[in-house]
C-alpha atoms as one frame of an Amber mdcrd trajectory, in Angstrom:
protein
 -41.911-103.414 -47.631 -45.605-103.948 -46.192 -46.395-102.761 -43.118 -48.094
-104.874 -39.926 -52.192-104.296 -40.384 -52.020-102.770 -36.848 -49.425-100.256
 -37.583 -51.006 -99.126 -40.625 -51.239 -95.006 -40.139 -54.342 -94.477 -41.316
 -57.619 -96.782 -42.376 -59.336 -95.085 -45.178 -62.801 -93.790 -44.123 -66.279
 -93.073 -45.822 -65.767 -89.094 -44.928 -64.829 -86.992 -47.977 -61.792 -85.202
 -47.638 -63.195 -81.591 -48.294 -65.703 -82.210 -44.932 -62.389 -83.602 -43.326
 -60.883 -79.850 -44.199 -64.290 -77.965 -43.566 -64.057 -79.628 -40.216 -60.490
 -78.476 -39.668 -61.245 -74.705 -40.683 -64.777 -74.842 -38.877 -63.178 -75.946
 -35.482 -59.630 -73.602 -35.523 -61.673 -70.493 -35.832 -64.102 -71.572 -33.167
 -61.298 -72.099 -30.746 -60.702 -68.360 -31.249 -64.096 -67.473 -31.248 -64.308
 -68.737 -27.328 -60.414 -67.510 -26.717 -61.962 -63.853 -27.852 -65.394 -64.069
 -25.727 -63.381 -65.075 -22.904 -62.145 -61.738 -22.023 -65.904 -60.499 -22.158
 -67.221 -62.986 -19.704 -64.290 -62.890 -16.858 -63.893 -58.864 -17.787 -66.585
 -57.938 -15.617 -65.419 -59.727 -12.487 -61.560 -59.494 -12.465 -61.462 -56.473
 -15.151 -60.173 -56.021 -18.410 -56.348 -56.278 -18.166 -53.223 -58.177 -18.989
 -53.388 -60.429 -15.875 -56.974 -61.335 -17.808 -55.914 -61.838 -21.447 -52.625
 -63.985 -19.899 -55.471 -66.107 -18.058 -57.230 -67.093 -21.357 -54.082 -67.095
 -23.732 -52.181 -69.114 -21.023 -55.614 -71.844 -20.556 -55.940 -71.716 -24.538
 -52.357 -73.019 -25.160 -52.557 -75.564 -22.180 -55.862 -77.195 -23.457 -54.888
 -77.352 -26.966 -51.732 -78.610 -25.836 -53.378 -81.496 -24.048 -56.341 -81.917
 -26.702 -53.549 -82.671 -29.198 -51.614 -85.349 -27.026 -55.089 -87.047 -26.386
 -56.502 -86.825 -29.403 -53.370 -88.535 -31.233 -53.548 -91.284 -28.963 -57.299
 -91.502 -29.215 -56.794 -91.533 -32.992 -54.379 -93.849 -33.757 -56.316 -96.498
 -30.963 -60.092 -95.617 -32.424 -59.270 -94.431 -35.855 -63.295 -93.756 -36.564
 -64.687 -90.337 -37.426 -67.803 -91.333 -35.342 -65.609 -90.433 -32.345 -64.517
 -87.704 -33.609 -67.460 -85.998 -34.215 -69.179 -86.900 -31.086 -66.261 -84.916
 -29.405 -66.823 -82.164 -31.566 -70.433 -82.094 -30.457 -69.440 -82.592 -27.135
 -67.605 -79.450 -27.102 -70.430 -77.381 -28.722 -72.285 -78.102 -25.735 -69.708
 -77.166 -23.378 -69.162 -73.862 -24.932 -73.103 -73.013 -25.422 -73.155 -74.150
 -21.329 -70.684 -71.280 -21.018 -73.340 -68.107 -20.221 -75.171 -70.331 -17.894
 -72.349 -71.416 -15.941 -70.070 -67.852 -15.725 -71.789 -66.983 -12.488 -71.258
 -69.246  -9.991 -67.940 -70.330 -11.222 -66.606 -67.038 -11.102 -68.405 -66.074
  -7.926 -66.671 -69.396  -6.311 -63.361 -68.114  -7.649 -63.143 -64.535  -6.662
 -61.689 -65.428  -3.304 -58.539 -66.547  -5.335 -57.583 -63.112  -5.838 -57.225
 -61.213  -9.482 -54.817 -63.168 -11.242 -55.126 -67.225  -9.593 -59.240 -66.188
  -9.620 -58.881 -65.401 -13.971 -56.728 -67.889 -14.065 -59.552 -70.563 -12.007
 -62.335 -68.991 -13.848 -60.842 -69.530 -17.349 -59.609 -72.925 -16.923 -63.015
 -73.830 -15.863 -64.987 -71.980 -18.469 -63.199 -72.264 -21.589 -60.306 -75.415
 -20.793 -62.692 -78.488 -21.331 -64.302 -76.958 -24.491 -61.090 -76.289 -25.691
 -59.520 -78.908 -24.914 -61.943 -81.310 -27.019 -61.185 -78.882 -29.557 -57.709
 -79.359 -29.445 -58.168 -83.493 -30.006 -59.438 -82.144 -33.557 -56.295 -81.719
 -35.497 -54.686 -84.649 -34.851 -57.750 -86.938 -35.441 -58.326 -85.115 -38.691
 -54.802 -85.866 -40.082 -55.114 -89.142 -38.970 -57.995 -89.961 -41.006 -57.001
 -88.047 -44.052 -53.512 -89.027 -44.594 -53.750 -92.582 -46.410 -49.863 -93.167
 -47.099 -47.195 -92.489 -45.450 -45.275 -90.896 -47.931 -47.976 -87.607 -47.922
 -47.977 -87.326 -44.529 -46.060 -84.279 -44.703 -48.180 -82.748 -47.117 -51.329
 -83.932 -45.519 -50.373 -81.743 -41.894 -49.564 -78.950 -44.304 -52.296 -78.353
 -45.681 -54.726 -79.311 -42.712 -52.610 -76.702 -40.397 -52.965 -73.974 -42.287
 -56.911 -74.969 -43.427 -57.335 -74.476 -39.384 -55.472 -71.393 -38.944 -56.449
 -69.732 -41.700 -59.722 -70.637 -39.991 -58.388 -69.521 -36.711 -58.096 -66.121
 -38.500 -61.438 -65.780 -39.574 -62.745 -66.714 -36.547 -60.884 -64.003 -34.508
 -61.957 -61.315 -37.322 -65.504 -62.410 -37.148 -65.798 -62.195 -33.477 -63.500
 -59.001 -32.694 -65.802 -57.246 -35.565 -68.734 -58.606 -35.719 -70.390 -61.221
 -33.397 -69.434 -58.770 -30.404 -70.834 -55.903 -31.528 -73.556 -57.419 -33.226
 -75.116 -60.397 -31.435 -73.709 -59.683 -27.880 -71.237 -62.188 -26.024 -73.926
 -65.360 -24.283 -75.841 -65.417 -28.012 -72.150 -65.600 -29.520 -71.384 -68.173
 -27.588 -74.679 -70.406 -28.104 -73.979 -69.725 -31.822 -70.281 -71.183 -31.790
 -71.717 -74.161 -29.689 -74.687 -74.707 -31.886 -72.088 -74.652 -34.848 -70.378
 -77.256 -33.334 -73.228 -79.408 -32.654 -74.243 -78.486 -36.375 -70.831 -80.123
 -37.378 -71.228 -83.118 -35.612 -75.149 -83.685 -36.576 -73.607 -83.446 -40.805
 -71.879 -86.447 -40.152 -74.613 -88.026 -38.385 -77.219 -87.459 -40.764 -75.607
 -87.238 -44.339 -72.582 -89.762 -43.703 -74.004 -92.448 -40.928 -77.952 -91.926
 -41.449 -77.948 -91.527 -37.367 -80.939 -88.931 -36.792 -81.030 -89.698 -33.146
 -77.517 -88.879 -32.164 -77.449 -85.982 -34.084 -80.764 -84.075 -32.568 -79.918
 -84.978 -29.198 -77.567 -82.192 -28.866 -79.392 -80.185 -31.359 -82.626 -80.149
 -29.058 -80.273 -79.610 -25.470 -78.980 -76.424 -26.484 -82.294 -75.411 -28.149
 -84.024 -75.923 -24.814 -81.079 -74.198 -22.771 -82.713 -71.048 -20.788 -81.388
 -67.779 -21.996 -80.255 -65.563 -19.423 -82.780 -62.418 -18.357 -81.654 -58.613
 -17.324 -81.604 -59.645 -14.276 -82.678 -57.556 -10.724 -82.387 -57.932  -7.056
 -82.957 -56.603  -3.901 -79.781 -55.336  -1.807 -79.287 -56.223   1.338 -80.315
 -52.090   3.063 -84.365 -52.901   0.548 -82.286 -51.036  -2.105 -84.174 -52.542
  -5.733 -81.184 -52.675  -8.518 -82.132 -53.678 -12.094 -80.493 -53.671 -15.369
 -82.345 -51.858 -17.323 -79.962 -51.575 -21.019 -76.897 -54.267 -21.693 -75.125
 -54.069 -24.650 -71.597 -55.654 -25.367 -69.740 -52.907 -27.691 -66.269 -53.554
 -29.510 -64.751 -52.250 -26.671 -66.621 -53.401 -23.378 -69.573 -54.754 -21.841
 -71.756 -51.540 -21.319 -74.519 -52.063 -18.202 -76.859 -49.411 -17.169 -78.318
 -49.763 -13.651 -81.318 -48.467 -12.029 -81.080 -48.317  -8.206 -84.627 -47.453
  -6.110 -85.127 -47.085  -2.743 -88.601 -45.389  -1.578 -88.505 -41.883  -3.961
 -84.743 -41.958  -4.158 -83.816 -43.316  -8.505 -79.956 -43.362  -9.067 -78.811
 -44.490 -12.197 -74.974 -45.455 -13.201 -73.306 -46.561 -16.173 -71.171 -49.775
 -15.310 -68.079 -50.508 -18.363 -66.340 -54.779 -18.135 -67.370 -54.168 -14.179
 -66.513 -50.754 -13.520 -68.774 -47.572 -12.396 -68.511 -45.244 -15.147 -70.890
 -42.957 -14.079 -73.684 -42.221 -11.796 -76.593 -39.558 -11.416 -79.748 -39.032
  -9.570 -82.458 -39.140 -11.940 -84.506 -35.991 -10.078 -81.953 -33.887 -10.204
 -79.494 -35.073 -13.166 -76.326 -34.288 -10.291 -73.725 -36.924  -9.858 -73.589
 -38.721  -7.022 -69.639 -39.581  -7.022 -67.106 -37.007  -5.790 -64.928 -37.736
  -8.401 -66.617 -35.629 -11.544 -66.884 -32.642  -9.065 -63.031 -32.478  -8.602
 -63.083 -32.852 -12.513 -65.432 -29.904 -12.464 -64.675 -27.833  -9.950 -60.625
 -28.154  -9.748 -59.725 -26.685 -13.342 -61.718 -23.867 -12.899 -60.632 -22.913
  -9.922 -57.251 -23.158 -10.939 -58.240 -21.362 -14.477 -61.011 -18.950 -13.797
 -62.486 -17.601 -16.864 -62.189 -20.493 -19.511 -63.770 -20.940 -22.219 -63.581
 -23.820 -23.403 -63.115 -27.779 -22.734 -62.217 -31.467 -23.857 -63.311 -34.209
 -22.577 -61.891 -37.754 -23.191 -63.906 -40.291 -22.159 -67.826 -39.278 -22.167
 -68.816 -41.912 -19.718 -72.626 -41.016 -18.263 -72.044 -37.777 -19.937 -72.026
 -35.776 -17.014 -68.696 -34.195 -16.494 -69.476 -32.621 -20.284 -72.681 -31.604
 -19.354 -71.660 -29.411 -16.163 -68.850 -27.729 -18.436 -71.651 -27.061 -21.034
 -73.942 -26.002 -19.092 -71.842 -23.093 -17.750 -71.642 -21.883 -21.060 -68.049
 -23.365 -21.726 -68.210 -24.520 -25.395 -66.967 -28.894 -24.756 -65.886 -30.634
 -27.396 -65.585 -34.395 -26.595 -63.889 -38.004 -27.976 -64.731 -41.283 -27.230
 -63.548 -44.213 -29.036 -66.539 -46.287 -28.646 -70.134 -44.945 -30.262 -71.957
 -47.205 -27.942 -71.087 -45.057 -25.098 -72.068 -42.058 -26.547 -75.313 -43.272
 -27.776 -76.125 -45.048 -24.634 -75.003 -41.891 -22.434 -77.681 -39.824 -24.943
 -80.268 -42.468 -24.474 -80.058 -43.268 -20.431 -78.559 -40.335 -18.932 -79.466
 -37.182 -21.085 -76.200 -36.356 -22.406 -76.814 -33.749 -24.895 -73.513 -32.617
 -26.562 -73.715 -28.868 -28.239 -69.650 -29.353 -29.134 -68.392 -31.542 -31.074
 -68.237 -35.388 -30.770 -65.127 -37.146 -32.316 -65.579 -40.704 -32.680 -61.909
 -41.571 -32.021 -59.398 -42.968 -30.146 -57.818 -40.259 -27.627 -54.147 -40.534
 -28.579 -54.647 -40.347 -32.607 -56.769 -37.782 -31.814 -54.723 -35.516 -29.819
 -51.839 -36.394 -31.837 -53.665 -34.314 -35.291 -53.167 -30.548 -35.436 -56.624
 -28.813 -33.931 -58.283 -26.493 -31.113 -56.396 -25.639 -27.911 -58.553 -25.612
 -25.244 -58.960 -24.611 -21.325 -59.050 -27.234 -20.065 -58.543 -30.934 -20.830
 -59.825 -33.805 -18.563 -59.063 -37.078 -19.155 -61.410 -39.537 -18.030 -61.173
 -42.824 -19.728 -60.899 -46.149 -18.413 -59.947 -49.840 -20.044 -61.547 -52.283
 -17.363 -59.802 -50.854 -13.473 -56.823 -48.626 -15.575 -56.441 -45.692 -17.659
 -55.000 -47.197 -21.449 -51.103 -46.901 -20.668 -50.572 -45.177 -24.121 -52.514
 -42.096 -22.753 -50.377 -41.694 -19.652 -46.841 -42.565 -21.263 -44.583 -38.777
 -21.353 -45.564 -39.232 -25.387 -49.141 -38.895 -25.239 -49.019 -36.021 -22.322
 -46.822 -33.865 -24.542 -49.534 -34.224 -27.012 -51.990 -33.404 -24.519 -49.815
 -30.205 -23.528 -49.801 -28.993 -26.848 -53.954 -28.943 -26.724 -53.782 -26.715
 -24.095 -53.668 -23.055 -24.607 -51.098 -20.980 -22.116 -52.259 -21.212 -18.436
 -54.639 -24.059 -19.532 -55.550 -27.263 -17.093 -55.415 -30.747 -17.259 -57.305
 -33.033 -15.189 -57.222 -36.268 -15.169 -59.317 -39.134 -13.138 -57.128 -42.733
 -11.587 -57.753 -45.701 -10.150 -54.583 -45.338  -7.978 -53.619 -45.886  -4.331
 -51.475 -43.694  -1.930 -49.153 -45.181   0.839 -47.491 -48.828   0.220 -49.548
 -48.584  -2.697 -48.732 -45.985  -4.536 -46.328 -47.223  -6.899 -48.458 -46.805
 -10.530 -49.761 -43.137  -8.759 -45.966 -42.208  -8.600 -45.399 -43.109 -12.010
 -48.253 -41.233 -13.445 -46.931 -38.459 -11.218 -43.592 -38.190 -12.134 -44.801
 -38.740 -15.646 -46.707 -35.841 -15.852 -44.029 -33.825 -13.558 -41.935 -34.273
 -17.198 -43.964 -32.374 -18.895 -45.798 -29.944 -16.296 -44.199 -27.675 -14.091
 -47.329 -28.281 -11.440 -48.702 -31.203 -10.866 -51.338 -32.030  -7.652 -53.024
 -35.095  -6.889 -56.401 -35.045  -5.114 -58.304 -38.614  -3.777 -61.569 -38.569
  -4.543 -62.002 -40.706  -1.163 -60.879 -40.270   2.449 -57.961 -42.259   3.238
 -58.330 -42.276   6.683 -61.543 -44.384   6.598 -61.233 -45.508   3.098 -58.193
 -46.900   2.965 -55.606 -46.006   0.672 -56.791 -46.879  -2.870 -59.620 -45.511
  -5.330 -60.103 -42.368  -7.660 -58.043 -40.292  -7.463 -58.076 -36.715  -9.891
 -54.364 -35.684 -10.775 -53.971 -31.796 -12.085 -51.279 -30.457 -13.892 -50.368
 -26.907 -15.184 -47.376 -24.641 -16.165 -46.904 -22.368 -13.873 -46.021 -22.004
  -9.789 -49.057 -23.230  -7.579 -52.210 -21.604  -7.831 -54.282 -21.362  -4.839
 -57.606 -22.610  -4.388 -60.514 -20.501  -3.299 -61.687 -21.716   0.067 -64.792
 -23.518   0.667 -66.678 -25.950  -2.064 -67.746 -23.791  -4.855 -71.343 -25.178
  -5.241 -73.524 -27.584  -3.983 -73.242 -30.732  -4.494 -75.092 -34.264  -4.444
 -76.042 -34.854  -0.696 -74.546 -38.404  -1.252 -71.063 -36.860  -2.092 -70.827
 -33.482  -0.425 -69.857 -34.673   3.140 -66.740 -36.131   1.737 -65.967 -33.234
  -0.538 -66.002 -31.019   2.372 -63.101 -33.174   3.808 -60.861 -33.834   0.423
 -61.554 -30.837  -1.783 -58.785 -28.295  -1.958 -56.733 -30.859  -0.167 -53.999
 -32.316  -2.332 -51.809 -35.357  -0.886 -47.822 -35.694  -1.428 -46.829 -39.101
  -2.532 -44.119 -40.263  -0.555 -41.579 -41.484  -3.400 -40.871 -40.641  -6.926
 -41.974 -43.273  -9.779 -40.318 -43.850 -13.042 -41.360 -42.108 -16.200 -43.814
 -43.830 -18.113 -42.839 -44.060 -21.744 -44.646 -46.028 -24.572 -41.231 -48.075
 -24.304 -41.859 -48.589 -20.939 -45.196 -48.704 -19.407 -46.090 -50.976 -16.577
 -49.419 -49.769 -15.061 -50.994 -53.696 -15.790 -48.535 -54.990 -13.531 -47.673
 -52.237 -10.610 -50.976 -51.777  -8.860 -51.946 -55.466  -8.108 -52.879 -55.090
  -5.167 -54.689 -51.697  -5.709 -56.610 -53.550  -8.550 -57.625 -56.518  -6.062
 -59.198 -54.183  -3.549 -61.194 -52.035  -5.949 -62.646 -55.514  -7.287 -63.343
 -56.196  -3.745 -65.150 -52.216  -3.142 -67.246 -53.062  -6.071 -68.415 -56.714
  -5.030 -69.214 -54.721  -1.665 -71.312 -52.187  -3.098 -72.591 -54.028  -6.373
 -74.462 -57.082  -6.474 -72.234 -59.711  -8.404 -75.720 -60.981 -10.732 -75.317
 -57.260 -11.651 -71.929 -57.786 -13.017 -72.243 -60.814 -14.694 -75.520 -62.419
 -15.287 -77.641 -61.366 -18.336
C-alpha cells in the first residue's frame, strides 16, 4: 500500500541524523538549565520556597506542554529544519533577554501577592523560551523518522537522547554554572548555546552566514547588568558592593551611607541576614541581641556555644568575644568566606562546613548554648524544626544548657507556623518562651521572632538590658526584652512526616516581602 504524497510522515532532509540527536540532547538539558536558574532570579523577590519552585515546575510543564502541541502541528505543515532552527535561535534570545528583563517584570508583578506574583513572574520570564523549546521534540522526530514502521523506535531513542540531556543539564547547573559563573552569565551562556545551535545549521548545512550572525551579534551587544546603587528616598546612598550566587543562594552585601553613618548587611535570595555598623562592628537589628543576651541570662556562666547559621558573623563574634569558646556550621562556604571578607568574622572555634541536621545528628561536643539561626529564603529549613532534629539538638546540649533559636513568624491570626514550632519544641523541652524581636503594637504582628527552650521550671530574667546596644535597636529592646508573648493556641507537632511551614504562614510570608520592599530598594534585590 502507498501512501498519498501529502500524508507522507516524514520528507527526508539534508540534516544528518547525529546533529538531529545533538539537537535533541542540546535543547532537553537547556530547558532545565532555565527551569534551575529560575528559582535564582524570582528567589530574591518572592523568596526561596515551595510556592516558588511550584511557580517554575508548574510554567515548565505548561510551556512544554503547549511547545509540543504546536510544534507537531508546525511540523507536519512545514516539515523543514530551517524552521526549526530559527525557533531554536529564537529561544536563545529569549532566555539570554532573561537578566535584562527580571526587573521590571517582577517589580510589575509583586502587587499579585507571593504565589499569583511567582506564578506571573515565571510565566513571563521563562514560558515563551520554554515554550519554543518545547516545539523541539516533536519537530525533531518528525524529521528523523523516514518510515513508518520505526516510528516507535525513532521517539525512543530521541526521548531519552533529550532527557538524558535534561539530566546533564540539571547536574551542570545545580553544580557548576551556579556556583561558578553566577545566574545572568548562566543564562547568556544557555541562550548563546542556543543561538550557537541554530547558526551550525545555518552555516555548515544551508551556507546562510547572515541569518546565523544576526542573533550571534544581538546577544553579543546585549548590556550586562552593573552592581548597581541608588539613592533612598530619606538621601540614604545604598550600593552593592560584593554579589555572588553560591549553591545555595544569591549572597548580596550592601553598603548603606548617610553623612558619617556606614551600615553594612548581608542580604541571602532577598532576605537581611545580617547587619552592622562599620565604626563600631555592633549590630544594628534587635534580633542577634536576644540571641546574645537571652541564653546567658537564662545560663549564666557558660562556656561554650554553637552556632548554626554564621550569617554576617556577628552573633559568633559577641559569644567569642566574651571568652565563650563558639564552634560554628554552615552549609554553604560562601557565607563564611564572604562573612570573613565583608564583615570581620574571625572564628577562633571551629568551622564545620556542613549541613546542620547531619551535623548534629554525629556523636560530638555538648555545648551551652545552641542558637539556631539559619534561614532558606523567608523560613527556617523544616527538617531543622521537625521534633527529630530538636531531639538531636537536645542531645548537644549539656544539662541546664539553652537553645535559641531566630523565626520569621507572626503572633495573633497569624500565628499558626509560630504555634507549631512552639508546640514542637514544647515535645522535647520542658520550657519554652518566645520573644518578638519587634513591637507588635506598632509593628504589626509578624517578623523575627527568637524562641528559647530549656529543661527546667522558668528562669527569671535579670531586669534591665544587660549592655548597650546599637542606638538604632536599643529603643525597641527596652520595650521587648525580657518580655515573652503567649501564643494564643496550640499548633501541631512538626515531624519530618509532617512538616508544613511552606504552606502555613502565607500571609506572614507576604507581609515580610512587603517590610523588605519598604525598607530595601527593589534594584537592590534583583538587578546586577
Amino acid at each position: 500500500m502507498t501512501l498519498p504524497p501529502h500524508t507522507d510522515p516524514a520528507p527526508r532532509t539534508n540534516v544528518p541524523p547525529g546533529f538531529l540527536l545533538f539537537t535533541a540532547a542540546i535543547t532537553g538539558a537547556l530547558v532545565m538549565v532555565v527551569e534551575v536558574l529560575g528559582s535564582r532570579v524570582i528567589g530574591p523577590f518572592f523568596g526561596v520556597s515551595l510556592f516558588v519552585w511550584t511557580a517554575l515546575i508548574t510554567v515548565t510543564l505548561l510551556a512544554l506542554a503547549l511547545g509540543y502541541a504546536v510544534g507537531g502541528q508546525l511540523a507536519d505543515r512545514y516539515p523543514t529544519p530551517t524552521l526549526l532552527y530559527a525557533l531554536i535561535m529564537a529561544a536563545g534570545v529569549l532566555v539570554a533577554l532573561v537578566p535584562l528583563l527580571k526587573a521590571p517584570v517582577l517589580q510589575a508583578t509583586l502587587p499579585l501577592g507571593l504565589r499569583l506574583g511567582a506564578l506571573a513572574s515565571a510565566l513571563l520570564l521563562f514560558g515563551p523560551g520554554l515554550f519554543l523549546l518545547g516545539c523541539v521534540s516533536p519537530f525533531v522526530v518528525r524529521l528523523a523518522a523516514h518510515e513508518w514502521g520505526r516510528l516507535g523506535r525513532t521517539i525512543g531513542v530521541f526521548t531519552a537522547v533529550s532527557t538524558a540531556g535534561s539530566f546533564v543539564g540539571t547536574v551542570s547547573t545545580g553544580f557548576f554554572l551556579i556556583a561558578y559563573i553566577g545566574v545572568a552569565r548562566a543564562f547568556f551562556l544557555a541562550g548563546l548555546v542556543l543561538v550557537a545551535l541554530g547558526a551550525l545549521y545555518f552555516v555548515l548545512l544551508r551556507r546562510r552566514w547572515a541569518v546565523a550572525l544576526a542573533p550571534l551579534v544581538l546577544i553579543a551587544l546585549l548590556p550586562r547588568a552593573e552592581l548597581p546603587s541608588v539613592t533612598m528616598p530619606d538621601g540614604t546612598r545604598a550600593t552593592v558592593v560584593h554579589s555572588q550566587d553560591s549553591a545555595y543562594g544569591t549572597i548580596r552585601v550592601v553598603d548603606y551611607r548617610f553623612k558619617d553613618l556606614h551600615q553594612r548587611e548581608m542580604i541571602i535570595d532577598g532576605l537581611v541576614q545580617g547587619g552592622i555598623d562599620m565604626a563600631t562592628r555592633r549590630s544594628v537589628y534587635e534580633y542577634a541581641y536576644l540571641l546574645q543576651w537571652l541564653p546567658v541570662a537564662l545560663h549564666p556562666g557558660g562556656r561554650s556555644c554553637l552556632v548554626i547559621g554564621v550569617g554576617a558573623g556577628v552573633v559568633p563574634m559577641w559569644y567569642q568575644a566574651r571568652g565563650v569558646a563558639t564552634d560554628v556550621v554552615d552549609i554553604d562556604p560562601a557565607v563564611v568566606d564572604i562573612a570573613r571578607r565583608w564583615f570581620g568574622f574571625d572564628a577562633r572555634g571551629e568551622v564545620h562546613l556542613d549541613d546542620a541536621r547531619y551535623f548534629l545528628a554525629r556523636p560530638g561536643r555538648r555545648y551551652d548554648y545552641l542558637i539556631l539561626d539559619v534561614f532558606n529564603g523567608d523560613t527556617t529549613p523544616g527538617h531543622l524544626l521537625s521534633v527529630e532534629a530538636l531531639r538531636l539538638a537536645r542531645q548537644r546540649l549539656v544539662d541546664g544548657g539553652v537553645l535559641a533559636t531566630n523565626l520569621v513568624g507572626g503572633l495573633g491570626a497569624d500565628a499558626a507556623m509560630t504555634a507549631g514550632v512552639v508546640s514542637t519544641l514544647r515535645a522535647v523541652f520542658t520550657t519554652v518562651e518566645v520573644y518578638p524581636a519587634f513591637d507588635p503594637a506598632s509593628a504589626g504582628e509578624a517578623g523575627n521572632l527568637v524562641v528559647v527552650a530549656y529543661d527546667g521550671p522558668r528562669r527569671a530574667l535579670p531586669p534591665g538590658l544587660p549592655e548597650p546596644a546599637h542606638p538604632l535597636a536599643e529603643p525597641l529592646l527596652r520595650k521587648v526584652y525580657g518580655r515573652p508573648v503567649d501564643l494564643p493556641a496550640a499548633g501541631p507537632v512538626l515531624t519530618d512526616d509532617f512538616n508544613p511551614l511552606d504552606v502555613r504562614d502565607i500571609r506572614v510570608k507576604e507581609a515580610v516581602r512587603r517590610r523588605i520592599l519598604e525598607t530595601t530598594h527593589p534594584d537592590i534585590l534583583i538587578r546586577g
